[in-house]
């Protein structure tokens, strides 16, 4: 795409195609069946997410879309067992949350990263993410996220 004179608009269309929610993918927690169905598009989803998270205008709808996509990617990558590719997605998403993005989505992302960190042996950092997610979930009165944290 970089060689094209219209690389920016092409990347935007590509990102929207893969990241805009639809059907069951509209939920932030995918069923295993839906995640497996999206798995063949994993490379495109990751590329679209990277572009959207780094190059899209930092408006609230764009950031919310990128954060929701990170949660969908988390479901797919968790099933695929590819933690090497999952960590940068979650780290980038949490950075957006730290910069003031949607707190409700942020709590869910912190749960995802906390789980991953604990699974990778980073227990203290994982616990910190989970504790932070719990505080946000309680502030936002998000019982589902609170239960996960």
Tab-separated table of C-alpha atoms in Angstrom:
chain	number	residue	atom	x	y	z
A	1	UNK	CA	0.000	0.000	0.000
A	2	UNK	CA	2.910	2.374	0.655
A	3	UNK	CA	3.745	2.632	-3.079
A	4	UNK	CA	0.295	3.973	-3.921
A	5	UNK	CA	-0.299	7.709	-4.247
A	6	UNK	CA	-3.527	7.096	-2.350
A	7	UNK	CA	-1.968	5.086	0.467
A	8	UNK	CA	-3.726	7.041	3.239
A	9	UNK	CA	-7.235	6.644	1.847
A	10	UNK	CA	-6.541	3.021	0.903
A	11	UNK	CA	-5.354	2.246	4.435
A	12	UNK	CA	-8.409	3.968	5.869
A	13	UNK	CA	-10.785	1.870	3.748
A	14	UNK	CA	-8.817	-1.288	4.611
A	15	UNK	CA	-8.918	-0.495	8.321
A	16	UNK	CA	-12.628	0.298	8.295
A	17	UNK	CA	-13.427	-2.890	6.391
A	18	UNK	CA	-11.675	-5.069	8.963
A	19	UNK	CA	-12.338	-3.121	12.141
A	20	UNK	CA	-15.831	-1.726	11.924
A	21	UNK	CA	-18.064	-3.973	13.985
A	22	UNK	CA	-20.760	-6.053	12.457
A	23	UNK	CA	-22.931	-8.942	13.558
A	24	UNK	CA	-21.613	-10.801	16.571
A	25	UNK	CA	-18.249	-9.093	16.116
A	26	UNK	CA	-20.066	-5.987	17.345
A	27	UNK	CA	-19.891	-7.396	20.850
A	28	UNK	CA	-16.659	-6.878	22.681
A	29	UNK	CA	-16.432	-10.458	23.817
A	30	UNK	CA	-16.538	-12.847	20.901
A	31	UNK	CA	-17.730	-16.389	21.055
A	32	UNK	CA	-15.099	-18.978	20.250
A	33	UNK	CA	-16.958	-19.784	17.025
A	34	UNK	CA	-16.897	-16.172	15.824
A	35	UNK	CA	-13.257	-15.739	16.800
A	36	UNK	CA	-12.324	-18.872	14.843
A	37	UNK	CA	-14.290	-17.537	11.871
A	38	UNK	CA	-12.270	-14.309	11.933
A	39	UNK	CA	-8.935	-16.100	12.415
A	40	UNK	CA	-8.193	-16.473	8.652
A	41	UNK	CA	-8.239	-12.664	8.427
A	42	UNK	CA	-5.889	-12.268	11.381
A	43	UNK	CA	-3.021	-10.662	9.443
A	44	UNK	CA	-5.398	-8.143	7.870
A	45	UNK	CA	-7.025	-7.429	11.227
A	46	UNK	CA	-3.635	-6.833	12.838
A	47	UNK	CA	-2.459	-4.583	10.000
A	48	UNK	CA	-5.690	-2.613	10.081
A	49	UNK	CA	-5.509	-2.250	13.857
A	50	UNK	CA	-1.884	-1.062	13.747
A	51	UNK	CA	-2.741	1.536	11.143
A	52	UNK	CA	-5.939	2.659	12.848
A	53	UNK	CA	-4.298	2.946	16.252
A	54	UNK	CA	-1.285	4.881	15.003
A	55	UNK	CA	-2.307	6.871	11.920
A	56	UNK	CA	-6.001	7.585	12.192
A	57	UNK	CA	-7.067	11.000	13.489
A	58	UNK	CA	-7.302	10.683	17.270
A	59	UNK	CA	-11.008	11.412	17.458
A	60	UNK	CA	-13.201	9.653	20.001
A	61	UNK	CA	-15.020	7.424	17.443
A	62	UNK	CA	-11.720	6.351	15.854
A	63	UNK	CA	-10.114	5.589	19.191
A	64	UNK	CA	-13.181	3.687	20.393
A	65	UNK	CA	-13.159	1.639	17.198
A	66	UNK	CA	-9.458	0.826	17.628
A	67	UNK	CA	-9.996	-0.187	21.267
A	68	UNK	CA	-12.954	-2.406	20.386
A	69	UNK	CA	-10.883	-3.980	17.626
A	70	UNK	CA	-8.102	-4.681	20.137
A	71	UNK	CA	-10.590	-6.619	22.260
A	72	UNK	CA	-11.771	-8.604	19.229
A	73	UNK	CA	-8.142	-9.325	18.316
A	74	UNK	CA	-7.517	-10.425	21.895
A	75	UNK	CA	-10.244	-13.071	21.572
A	76	UNK	CA	-8.802	-14.383	18.294
A	77	UNK	CA	-5.158	-14.345	19.385
A	78	UNK	CA	-5.999	-15.995	22.707
A	79	UNK	CA	-7.644	-18.880	20.845
A	80	UNK	CA	-4.759	-19.043	18.394
A	81	UNK	CA	-2.312	-19.114	21.305
A	82	UNK	CA	-0.198	-16.399	19.699
A	83	UNK	CA	0.718	-14.348	22.743
A	84	UNK	CA	3.743	-12.853	20.962
A	85	UNK	CA	1.379	-10.955	18.637
A	86	UNK	CA	-1.208	-10.210	21.334
A	87	UNK	CA	1.001	-8.279	23.760
A	88	UNK	CA	1.765	-5.298	21.460
A	89	UNK	CA	-1.936	-4.962	20.580
A	90	UNK	CA	-2.926	-4.782	24.243
A	91	UNK	CA	-0.024	-2.515	25.211
A	92	UNK	CA	-0.913	-0.036	22.440
A	93	UNK	CA	-4.584	-0.110	23.425
A	94	UNK	CA	-3.818	0.520	27.098
A	95	UNK	CA	-1.632	3.480	26.055
A	96	UNK	CA	-4.683	4.967	24.318
A	97	UNK	CA	-6.713	4.426	27.478
A	98	UNK	CA	-3.988	6.112	29.529
A	99	UNK	CA	-4.243	9.076	27.136
A	100	UNK	CA	-7.903	9.518	28.052
A	101	UNK	CA	-9.813	7.110	25.821
A	102	UNK	CA	-13.079	5.367	26.764
A	103	UNK	CA	-12.803	4.162	30.384
A	104	UNK	CA	-15.306	1.323	30.003
A	105	UNK	CA	-13.361	-0.192	27.128
A	106	UNK	CA	-10.180	0.593	29.003
A	107	UNK	CA	-11.226	-1.540	31.944
A	108	UNK	CA	-11.883	-4.504	29.626
A	109	UNK	CA	-8.512	-4.014	27.954
A	110	UNK	CA	-6.782	-3.876	31.334
A	111	UNK	CA	-8.451	-7.176	32.260
A	112	UNK	CA	-7.183	-8.704	29.020
A	113	UNK	CA	-3.647	-7.422	29.534
A	114	UNK	CA	-3.684	-8.369	33.220
A	115	UNK	CA	-4.660	-11.937	32.327
A	116	UNK	CA	-1.932	-12.097	29.722
A	117	UNK	CA	0.716	-10.671	32.035
A	118	UNK	CA	-0.175	-13.146	34.775
A	119	UNK	CA	-0.008	-15.978	32.251
A	120	UNK	CA	3.436	-14.791	31.171
A	121	UNK	CA	4.705	-14.775	34.759
A	122	UNK	CA	4.491	-10.994	35.292
A	123	UNK	CA	2.266	-11.445	38.315
A	124	UNK	CA	2.782	-8.045	39.944
A	125	UNK	CA	2.154	-6.111	36.713
A	126	UNK	CA	-0.796	-8.358	35.892
A	127	UNK	CA	-2.308	-7.800	39.325
A	128	UNK	CA	-1.844	-4.033	38.934
A	129	UNK	CA	-3.733	-4.115	35.619
A	130	UNK	CA	-6.514	-6.217	37.142
A	131	UNK	CA	-6.779	-3.960	40.218
A	132	UNK	CA	-6.952	-0.885	37.992
A	133	UNK	CA	-9.610	-2.543	35.826
A	134	UNK	CA	-11.624	-3.388	38.927
A	135	UNK	CA	-11.561	0.229	40.150
A	136	UNK	CA	-12.688	1.521	36.742
A	137	UNK	CA	-15.395	-1.146	36.411
A	138	UNK	CA	-16.797	-0.213	39.806
A	139	UNK	CA	-16.704	3.504	38.944
A	140	UNK	CA	-18.467	2.793	35.634
A	141	UNK	CA	-20.914	0.327	37.284
A	142	UNK	CA	-19.914	-2.378	34.798
A	143	UNK	CA	-20.754	-5.592	36.623
A	144	UNK	CA	-19.589	-7.873	33.802
A	145	UNK	CA	-16.154	-6.274	33.699
A	146	UNK	CA	-16.013	-6.191	37.490
A	147	UNK	CA	-16.621	-9.940	37.588
A	148	UNK	CA	-13.848	-10.552	35.056
A	149	UNK	CA	-11.406	-8.387	36.978
